Coordinates of C-alpha atoms in Angstrom, one line a residue:
M1 CA 2.8 19.5 -22.9
S2 CA 1.4 16.9 -20.6
N3 CA 2.9 14.3 -18.3
I4 CA 1.4 11.0 -19.5
V5 CA 1.9 7.5 -18.1
I6 CA 1.6 4.2 -20.1
I7 CA 1.0 1.3 -17.7
L8 CA 1.8 -2.1 -19.3
A9 CA -0.7 -4.7 -18.0
S10 CA -1.0 -7.2 -20.7
G11 CA 1.3 -9.9 -19.3
T12 CA 0.0 -13.4 -18.9
G13 CA 2.1 -14.4 -15.9
T14 CA 3.8 -17.4 -17.3
R15 CA 6.6 -17.3 -14.8
F16 CA 4.2 -16.6 -12.0
L17 CA 2.7 -20.0 -12.4
S18 CA -0.8 -18.8 -11.9
K19 CA -4.0 -18.8 -14.0
T20 CA -4.5 -15.2 -12.8
P21 CA -2.0 -12.8 -14.3
K22 CA 0.2 -11.3 -11.6
Q23 CA -1.1 -7.8 -12.2
F24 CA -4.5 -8.9 -10.9
I25 CA -3.3 -10.9 -7.9
K26 CA -4.4 -9.4 -4.5
L27 CA -1.7 -7.7 -2.5
A28 CA -2.2 -5.7 0.8
G29 CA -5.9 -5.4 0.3
K30 CA -5.9 -4.5 -3.4
R31 CA -5.0 -5.9 -6.8
V32 CA -1.4 -5.3 -7.8
I33 CA -2.5 -3.0 -10.6
E34 CA -4.6 -1.0 -8.3
H35 CA -1.6 -0.1 -6.1
T36 CA 0.3 0.9 -9.3
L37 CA -2.6 3.0 -10.6
D38 CA -3.1 4.6 -7.1
C39 CA 0.5 5.8 -7.2
F40 CA 0.1 7.7 -10.5
E41 CA -3.5 8.8 -9.8
Q42 CA -2.4 10.5 -6.6
H43 CA 0.7 12.2 -8.0
T44 CA -0.1 15.8 -8.6
L45 CA 2.1 16.2 -11.6
I46 CA 0.6 13.3 -13.6
D47 CA -2.0 14.5 -16.1
E48 CA -3.1 11.3 -17.9
I49 CA -2.9 7.5 -17.6
L50 CA -3.2 5.0 -20.4
V51 CA -3.5 1.3 -19.4
V52 CA -2.5 -1.3 -22.0
T53 CA -3.9 -4.7 -21.3
S54 CA -5.0 -7.9 -23.1
E55 CA -8.3 -8.2 -24.9
S56 CA -9.4 -10.9 -22.4
H57 CA -8.8 -8.6 -19.4
K58 CA -10.1 -5.3 -20.8
L59 CA -13.5 -5.7 -19.1
L60 CA -11.7 -6.4 -15.7
V61 CA -9.5 -3.3 -16.1
E62 CA -12.6 -1.2 -17.0
E63 CA -14.3 -2.6 -13.8
I64 CA -11.3 -1.7 -11.7
V65 CA -11.1 1.8 -13.1
L66 CA -14.8 2.4 -12.5
Q67 CA -14.7 0.9 -9.0
N68 CA -11.9 3.1 -7.9
A69 CA -13.2 6.2 -9.8
Y70 CA -9.8 6.9 -11.3
K71 CA -10.0 10.3 -12.9
K72 CA -6.7 10.3 -14.8
V73 CA -7.2 7.0 -16.7
R74 CA -8.2 8.2 -20.1
R75 CA -7.9 5.1 -22.2
I76 CA -7.8 1.3 -21.8
L77 CA -6.0 -0.1 -24.8
I78 CA -5.5 -3.6 -26.2
G79 CA -1.8 -4.5 -26.3
G80 CA 0.1 -7.2 -28.1
E81 CA 1.9 -10.4 -27.4
T82 CA 5.1 -8.6 -26.6
R83 CA 6.1 -5.7 -24.5
Q84 CA 7.2 -3.9 -27.6
A85 CA 3.7 -4.2 -29.2
S86 CA 2.0 -3.1 -26.0
T87 CA 4.1 0.1 -25.7
A88 CA 3.6 0.8 -29.4
A89 CA -0.2 0.7 -28.7
G90 CA 0.3 3.1 -25.9
I91 CA 2.3 5.7 -27.8
A92 CA 0.0 5.4 -30.9
A93 CA -2.8 6.8 -28.6
I94 CA -0.8 9.9 -27.7
V95 CA -1.2 12.9 -29.9
G96 CA 1.8 15.3 -30.1
D97 CA 5.5 14.9 -29.8
I98 CA 6.6 17.1 -26.8
H99 CA 4.8 15.3 -23.9
K100 CA 6.7 13.6 -21.1
V101 CA 5.8 9.9 -21.2
L102 CA 6.6 7.4 -18.5
V103 CA 6.3 3.7 -19.3
H104 CA 5.8 1.6 -16.2
D105 CA 5.2 -2.1 -15.5
A106 CA 1.8 -2.7 -13.8
V107 CA 3.6 -5.3 -11.7
R108 CA 5.8 -2.8 -10.0
P109 CA 3.3 -1.7 -7.3
L110 CA 5.8 -0.2 -4.9
L111 CA 6.8 2.7 -7.0
D112 CA 7.1 5.9 -4.9
H113 CA 6.4 9.6 -5.7
A114 CA 10.0 10.6 -5.2
T115 CA 11.1 8.4 -8.1
I116 CA 8.4 9.8 -10.3
D117 CA 9.6 13.3 -9.4
R118 CA 13.1 12.4 -10.4
C119 CA 12.0 10.9 -13.7
L120 CA 9.9 14.0 -14.7
K121 CA 12.7 16.4 -13.7
A122 CA 15.3 14.5 -15.7
L123 CA 13.0 14.7 -18.8
D124 CA 13.4 18.5 -18.6
T125 CA 16.9 18.1 -20.1
A126 CA 16.9 14.5 -21.5
E127 CA 14.8 12.9 -24.2
C128 CA 15.1 9.4 -22.8
I129 CA 15.7 8.2 -19.2
D130 CA 15.9 4.9 -17.4
T131 CA 15.3 4.3 -13.7
V132 CA 18.1 2.2 -12.2
I133 CA 19.6 1.0 -8.9
H134 CA 23.1 -0.1 -8.0
P135 CA 23.5 -3.9 -7.8
A136 CA 24.1 -5.3 -4.3
D137 CA 25.8 -8.5 -5.6
T138 CA 28.7 -9.3 -7.9
I139 CA 27.5 -9.8 -11.4
V140 CA 29.3 -12.4 -13.6
E141 CA 29.2 -12.9 -17.3
A142 CA 28.7 -16.6 -18.3
S143 CA 30.3 -18.4 -21.1
F144 CA 28.7 -21.0 -23.4
K145 CA 30.5 -23.7 -21.4
N146 CA 28.6 -22.5 -18.2
T147 CA 31.8 -21.0 -16.7
I148 CA 32.5 -17.4 -15.7
S149 CA 34.0 -15.6 -18.7
R150 CA 34.2 -12.2 -17.1
I151 CA 33.5 -10.3 -13.9
P152 CA 32.5 -6.7 -14.9
D153 CA 33.4 -3.8 -12.6
R154 CA 30.3 -3.6 -10.4
S155 CA 30.7 0.2 -10.0
M156 CA 29.8 0.6 -13.6
L157 CA 26.8 -1.7 -13.6
R158 CA 23.1 -0.9 -12.8
L159 CA 19.9 -2.8 -12.5
G160 CA 17.1 -1.5 -14.6
Q161 CA 13.6 -0.7 -13.3
T162 CA 10.6 1.2 -14.5
P163 CA 9.4 3.8 -15.2
Q164 CA 11.4 4.5 -18.3
G165 CA 10.8 8.0 -19.6
F166 CA 10.7 9.6 -23.1
R167 CA 9.7 12.6 -25.0
S168 CA 6.6 11.3 -26.9
G169 CA 8.1 12.1 -30.3
L170 CA 11.2 10.1 -29.6
L171 CA 9.3 7.1 -28.3
R172 CA 7.0 7.2 -31.4
Q173 CA 10.1 7.4 -33.7
A174 CA 11.7 4.4 -31.9
H175 CA 8.6 2.2 -32.3
D176 CA 8.0 3.3 -35.9
L177 CA 11.5 2.0 -36.7
A178 CA 11.0 -1.2 -34.6
K179 CA 7.8 -2.1 -36.5
K180 CA 9.8 -2.4 -39.7
D181 CA 12.7 -4.4 -38.2
S182 CA 12.0 -8.2 -37.7
T183 CA 15.6 -8.8 -36.4
L184 CA 15.3 -6.4 -33.5
K185 CA 15.9 -8.2 -30.1
V186 CA 15.6 -5.9 -27.1
T187 CA 13.8 -6.2 -23.8
D188 CA 12.5 -2.7 -23.2
D189 CA 11.9 0.7 -24.8
C190 CA 15.2 2.2 -23.8
G191 CA 16.8 -0.7 -25.6
I192 CA 15.0 0.3 -28.8
V193 CA 16.3 3.9 -28.5
M194 CA 19.8 2.7 -28.0
Y195 CA 19.7 0.2 -30.8
Y196 CA 18.9 2.9 -33.3
D197 CA 21.1 5.4 -31.6
L198 CA 18.3 7.9 -31.4
A199 CA 19.3 9.7 -28.2
P200 CA 21.5 9.2 -25.1
V201 CA 19.7 7.4 -22.2
A202 CA 20.1 9.3 -19.0
L203 CA 20.1 7.4 -15.7
V204 CA 17.7 8.2 -12.8
E205 CA 18.1 6.9 -9.3
G206 CA 15.4 4.3 -8.5
N207 CA 14.4 2.6 -5.3
V208 CA 15.3 -0.8 -4.1
S209 CA 11.8 -1.4 -2.9
N210 CA 10.4 -0.9 -6.4
I211 CA 10.5 -4.6 -7.1
K212 CA 8.8 -6.4 -10.0
I213 CA 6.3 -9.1 -9.2
T214 CA 7.7 -12.0 -11.3
H215 CA 7.6 -15.1 -9.1
P216 CA 5.0 -16.3 -6.5
S217 CA 7.5 -15.5 -3.7
D218 CA 7.6 -11.9 -4.8
I219 CA 4.0 -11.4 -3.5
Y220 CA 5.1 -12.3 0.0
L221 CA 8.1 -9.9 -0.3
A222 CA 6.0 -7.1 -1.7
D223 CA 3.4 -7.6 1.1
R224 CA 6.1 -7.3 3.7
L225 CA 7.5 -4.2 2.0
F226 CA 4.0 -2.6 2.1
Q227 CA 3.9 -3.3 5.8
L228 CA 7.3 -1.8 6.5
R229 CA 7.0 1.1 4.2
T230 CA 6.9 4.5 6.0
T231 CA 3.5 6.0 5.7
A232 CA 3.3 9.8 5.5
T233 CA 0.6 10.3 8.1
N234 CA 2.4 13.4 9.3
L235 CA 1.4 15.1 6.0
V236 CA -2.3 14.6 6.5
D237 CA -4.3 17.6 7.5
L238 CA -6.4 16.6 10.6
N239 CA -8.7 19.6 9.9
H240 CA -10.5 17.2 7.5
L241 CA -11.9 15.4 10.6
K242 CA -14.3 18.3 11.1
N243 CA -17.9 17.1 11.4
K244 CA -16.8 13.5 10.9
V245 CA -18.6 11.0 13.1
I246 CA -16.0 8.8 14.9
V247 CA -16.6 5.9 17.3
V248 CA -13.7 5.2 19.6
L249 CA -13.7 2.0 21.5
G250 CA -11.3 1.8 24.5
A251 CA -11.8 5.5 24.9
S252 CA -11.5 5.7 28.7
R253 CA -7.7 5.8 28.8
G254 CA -4.4 5.5 26.9
I255 CA -4.4 5.9 23.2
G256 CA -8.2 5.7 22.9
L257 CA -8.6 8.7 25.3
S258 CA -6.0 10.7 23.3
C259 CA -7.8 9.8 20.0
S260 CA -11.0 11.2 21.4
K261 CA -9.5 14.4 22.7
I262 CA -7.6 15.2 19.5
A263 CA -10.5 14.4 17.2
R264 CA -12.7 16.7 19.2
Q265 CA -10.1 19.5 18.9
Y266 CA -10.4 19.2 15.1
G267 CA -14.2 19.4 15.2
A268 CA -15.1 15.7 14.9
V269 CA -18.2 14.3 16.5
V270 CA -16.8 11.6 18.8
I271 CA -18.7 8.8 20.5
D272 CA -16.6 7.4 23.4
A273 CA -17.1 3.7 24.2
S274 CA -15.5 1.5 26.8
R275 CA -16.4 -0.9 29.6
Q276 CA -16.9 2.1 31.8
S277 CA -19.7 3.3 29.5
G278 CA -21.3 -0.1 29.4
V279 CA -20.0 -1.3 26.0
D280 CA -18.6 -4.8 26.0
I281 CA -16.4 -5.3 23.0
C282 CA -16.7 -9.1 23.2
D283 CA -20.5 -8.9 23.0
R284 CA -22.0 -8.6 19.5
A285 CA -25.3 -7.1 20.7
S286 CA -23.5 -4.5 22.8
I287 CA -21.4 -3.4 19.8
N288 CA -24.3 -3.4 17.4
R289 CA -26.4 -1.3 19.8
L290 CA -23.5 1.2 20.0
F291 CA -23.3 1.6 16.2
S292 CA -27.0 1.6 15.6
E293 CA -27.7 4.2 18.2
T294 CA -24.9 6.4 16.8
V295 CA -26.5 6.2 13.3
Q296 CA -29.9 6.9 14.7
K297 CA -28.6 10.1 16.4
Y298 CA -26.0 11.3 13.8
G299 CA -27.2 9.7 10.6
H300 CA -24.0 7.8 9.8
I301 CA -20.6 6.7 11.0
D302 CA -17.4 7.8 9.2
F303 CA -14.7 6.1 11.2
I304 CA -14.2 3.5 13.9
V305 CA -11.1 3.2 16.1
N306 CA -10.7 0.2 18.2
T307 CA -8.0 0.7 20.8
A308 CA -9.4 -1.8 23.3
G309 CA -6.9 -4.4 24.3
V310 CA -5.5 -6.3 27.2
L311 CA -2.0 -7.7 28.1
R312 CA -1.5 -10.4 30.7
T313 CA 2.2 -11.1 31.0
G314 CA 3.7 -14.3 32.3
T315 CA 5.0 -17.6 30.9
L316 CA 2.5 -19.8 29.1
M317 CA 2.5 -22.2 32.0
T318 CA 1.2 -19.4 34.3
Q319 CA -1.6 -18.5 31.9
T320 CA -4.9 -19.8 33.2
D321 CA -7.9 -20.4 30.9
D322 CA -9.4 -17.1 32.1
L323 CA -6.3 -15.1 31.2
I324 CA -6.0 -16.8 27.8
N325 CA -9.6 -16.3 27.0
E326 CA -9.6 -12.7 28.1
Q327 CA -6.8 -11.8 25.7
L328 CA -8.3 -13.9 22.8
D329 CA -11.7 -12.3 23.4
I330 CA -10.8 -8.7 23.8
N331 CA -7.8 -8.5 21.4
L332 CA -9.0 -10.7 18.6
K333 CA -12.7 -11.6 18.9
G334 CA -13.4 -7.9 19.8
S335 CA -11.6 -6.7 16.6
I336 CA -13.5 -9.2 14.5
L337 CA -16.9 -8.2 16.0
V338 CA -16.1 -4.5 15.6
A339 CA -15.2 -5.0 11.9
Q340 CA -18.1 -7.2 11.2
E341 CA -20.8 -5.1 12.9
G342 CA -19.2 -1.8 11.7
F343 CA -19.0 -2.8 8.1
K344 CA -22.7 -2.6 7.5
Y345 CA -22.6 1.1 8.5
L346 CA -19.3 2.1 7.0
K347 CA -20.2 0.8 3.5
E348 CA -22.8 3.5 3.5
S349 CA -20.3 6.3 4.2
G350 CA -17.2 4.8 2.5
G351 CA -15.5 4.9 5.9
S352 CA -12.5 3.5 7.6
I353 CA -11.5 1.3 10.6
A354 CA -8.3 1.4 12.6
L355 CA -7.5 -1.7 14.6
F356 CA -4.4 -2.0 16.8
T357 CA -1.5 -4.5 16.6
S358 CA 1.9 -4.5 18.3
S359 CA 5.5 -4.7 17.3
S360 CA 5.4 -8.2 18.8
Y361 CA 3.3 -9.4 15.8
T362 CA 6.4 -10.0 13.8
R363 CA 8.1 -12.1 16.4
G364 CA 6.4 -13.6 19.5
R365 CA 8.0 -12.6 22.8
A366 CA 8.5 -14.6 25.9
F367 CA 6.2 -13.7 28.8
S368 CA 3.6 -12.4 26.3
A369 CA 3.2 -15.2 23.8
V370 CA -0.6 -15.2 23.9
Y371 CA -0.8 -11.5 23.5
S372 CA 1.7 -11.6 20.6
A373 CA -0.3 -14.3 18.9
T374 CA -3.5 -12.2 19.1
K375 CA -1.7 -9.2 17.7
A376 CA -0.3 -11.2 14.8
A377 CA -3.9 -12.4 14.2
V378 CA -5.1 -8.8 14.0
V379 CA -2.7 -8.1 11.2
N380 CA -3.9 -11.1 9.2
L381 CA -7.5 -10.1 9.9
T382 CA -6.8 -6.6 8.7
Q383 CA -5.2 -7.8 5.4
G384 CA -8.0 -10.3 4.7
L385 CA -10.8 -7.8 5.4
A386 CA -9.1 -5.1 3.3
Q387 CA -9.7 -7.4 0.3
E388 CA -13.3 -8.2 1.3
F389 CA -14.1 -4.6 2.0
H390 CA -12.4 -3.0 -1.0
P391 CA -15.3 -3.3 -3.4
Y392 CA -17.4 -1.4 -1.0
K393 CA -14.8 1.4 -0.5
V394 CA -14.4 0.6 3.2
R395 CA -10.8 0.8 4.4
I396 CA -9.2 -1.0 7.3
N397 CA -5.6 -0.7 8.6
A398 CA -3.7 -1.9 11.7
I399 CA -1.8 0.7 13.7
N400 CA 1.5 -0.6 15.0
P401 CA 3.0 1.7 17.7
E402 CA 6.3 1.1 19.4
R403 CA 6.4 1.0 23.2
T404 CA 3.9 3.6 24.3
A405 CA 3.4 5.3 27.6
T406 CA -0.1 4.0 28.5
P407 CA -1.7 2.7 31.8
M408 CA -1.7 -0.8 30.3
R409 CA 2.1 -0.7 29.8
T410 CA 2.7 0.6 33.3
E411 CA 0.5 -2.1 34.8
N412 CA 2.7 -4.8 33.1
F413 CA 6.2 -3.3 33.1
G414 CA 6.2 -0.8 35.9
N415 CA 7.8 2.7 35.8
E416 CA 10.0 3.0 32.7
P417 CA 12.0 6.1 31.6
L418 CA 9.5 8.2 29.7
E419 CA 12.2 9.2 27.1
T420 CA 12.2 5.5 26.0
L421 CA 8.4 5.5 25.4
L422 CA 6.2 6.9 22.7
D423 CA 3.7 9.5 23.7
A424 CA 0.1 8.3 23.3
E425 CA -0.8 11.6 21.6
I426 CA 1.6 10.9 18.8
V427 CA 0.0 7.5 18.2
A428 CA -3.4 9.1 18.3
R429 CA -2.5 11.7 15.7
S430 CA -1.1 9.0 13.4
T431 CA -4.2 6.9 13.9
L432 CA -6.6 9.7 13.0
A433 CA -4.4 10.6 10.0
T434 CA -4.6 7.0 8.8
L435 CA -8.4 7.1 8.9
L436 CA -8.3 10.0 6.4
R437 CA -5.9 8.3 4.0
S438 CA -6.8 6.1 1.0
I439 CA -4.6 3.2 2.1
S440 CA -6.1 -0.1 3.2
G441 CA -4.7 -3.4 4.5
E442 CA -1.5 -1.8 5.7
V443 CA 0.3 -2.0 9.0
V444 CA 1.0 1.6 9.9
D445 CA 4.2 1.8 12.0
V446 CA 4.3 4.7 14.5
R447 CA 7.7 5.5 15.8
R448 CA 9.3 8.3 17.9

């Protein structure tokens, strides 16, 4: 018995109003379908993945699979004009009737491992399951006269998601019957099972974040959900840093200093860089010299951490040209130069960059408007570069710590109660863990 996933990716995106089908639109540094494939590829209980797509996009899917070196994608199949035909193509490629089969929409990229766990566990005792969530709004039934004919009891209603799950024999039987029935009108595979009364459909708790990309506005919502999603950096084993070559900019104090100390504790080769060591983050030649000398000495660079930043508080009217330019140059231009100059070396190692943003990127704050603007720009820079770097297997993320006990904060806000501030070492550990993760284009929130 195997745990097999059928990913439906043959939609044309009619409602999305785009020439590019929504499963191939870029989202948080990757195509939508790549996020979906990543989720199943990285799940330890999934044995095999089948992708069903259109004939016109088969080559693109093949390219995506090869580019990401997905090991669990065993077949790329041509689907049909309907969801039913595409699922039928998937189940026809599965040999045997006792496998657990999950059918999932490629355009639900925010699926989480916990939901997959619940689906697989439910299939231990049920032959058919549907992933659902409770509706947040009242649902009304409309009449042909466009009036409310009935208001069902919301406590008994659910909103369907995917994956839907089946024993392979049951799903095969359902589609064998459906092929012979021209009058069948259902919208998903559980509907076929119910129509022919083949088995009870058990319900599995889903996740409200597991949205389906249907309309253009959904891309913006999904992007925000990726930013806000809790990332499991605490589960990453920092022992994997051993012998990795890490360049830390802004290493003389604060979070940068903590990154350097902790990385060394785990056996990394750390190159400290700051103004004190003669590295000017605003000067391209200075940065390139740092990186090239590192490669000459150690052969390569695995990771780059840029913690260098400056905050000059005060109303906009008190910000001189020098203060404005200093923040723009160090916070934004410095990040751009680090990413630009670092890329040529990281693409050789398939490495990762960690830039730094601030919680003020979501909403500018009085007395730090210029600083907030630079940190919002760093997020957009990260997301854009994640897409550019993805074909070269270079990852880039923005670390977003809450208020942290650093010298820069003390200089601007004075002595605050330490219990209200995040320890710099916690941020450093999360930063180093992010370097080791496969994510890219994400804002990694670090909280107490």
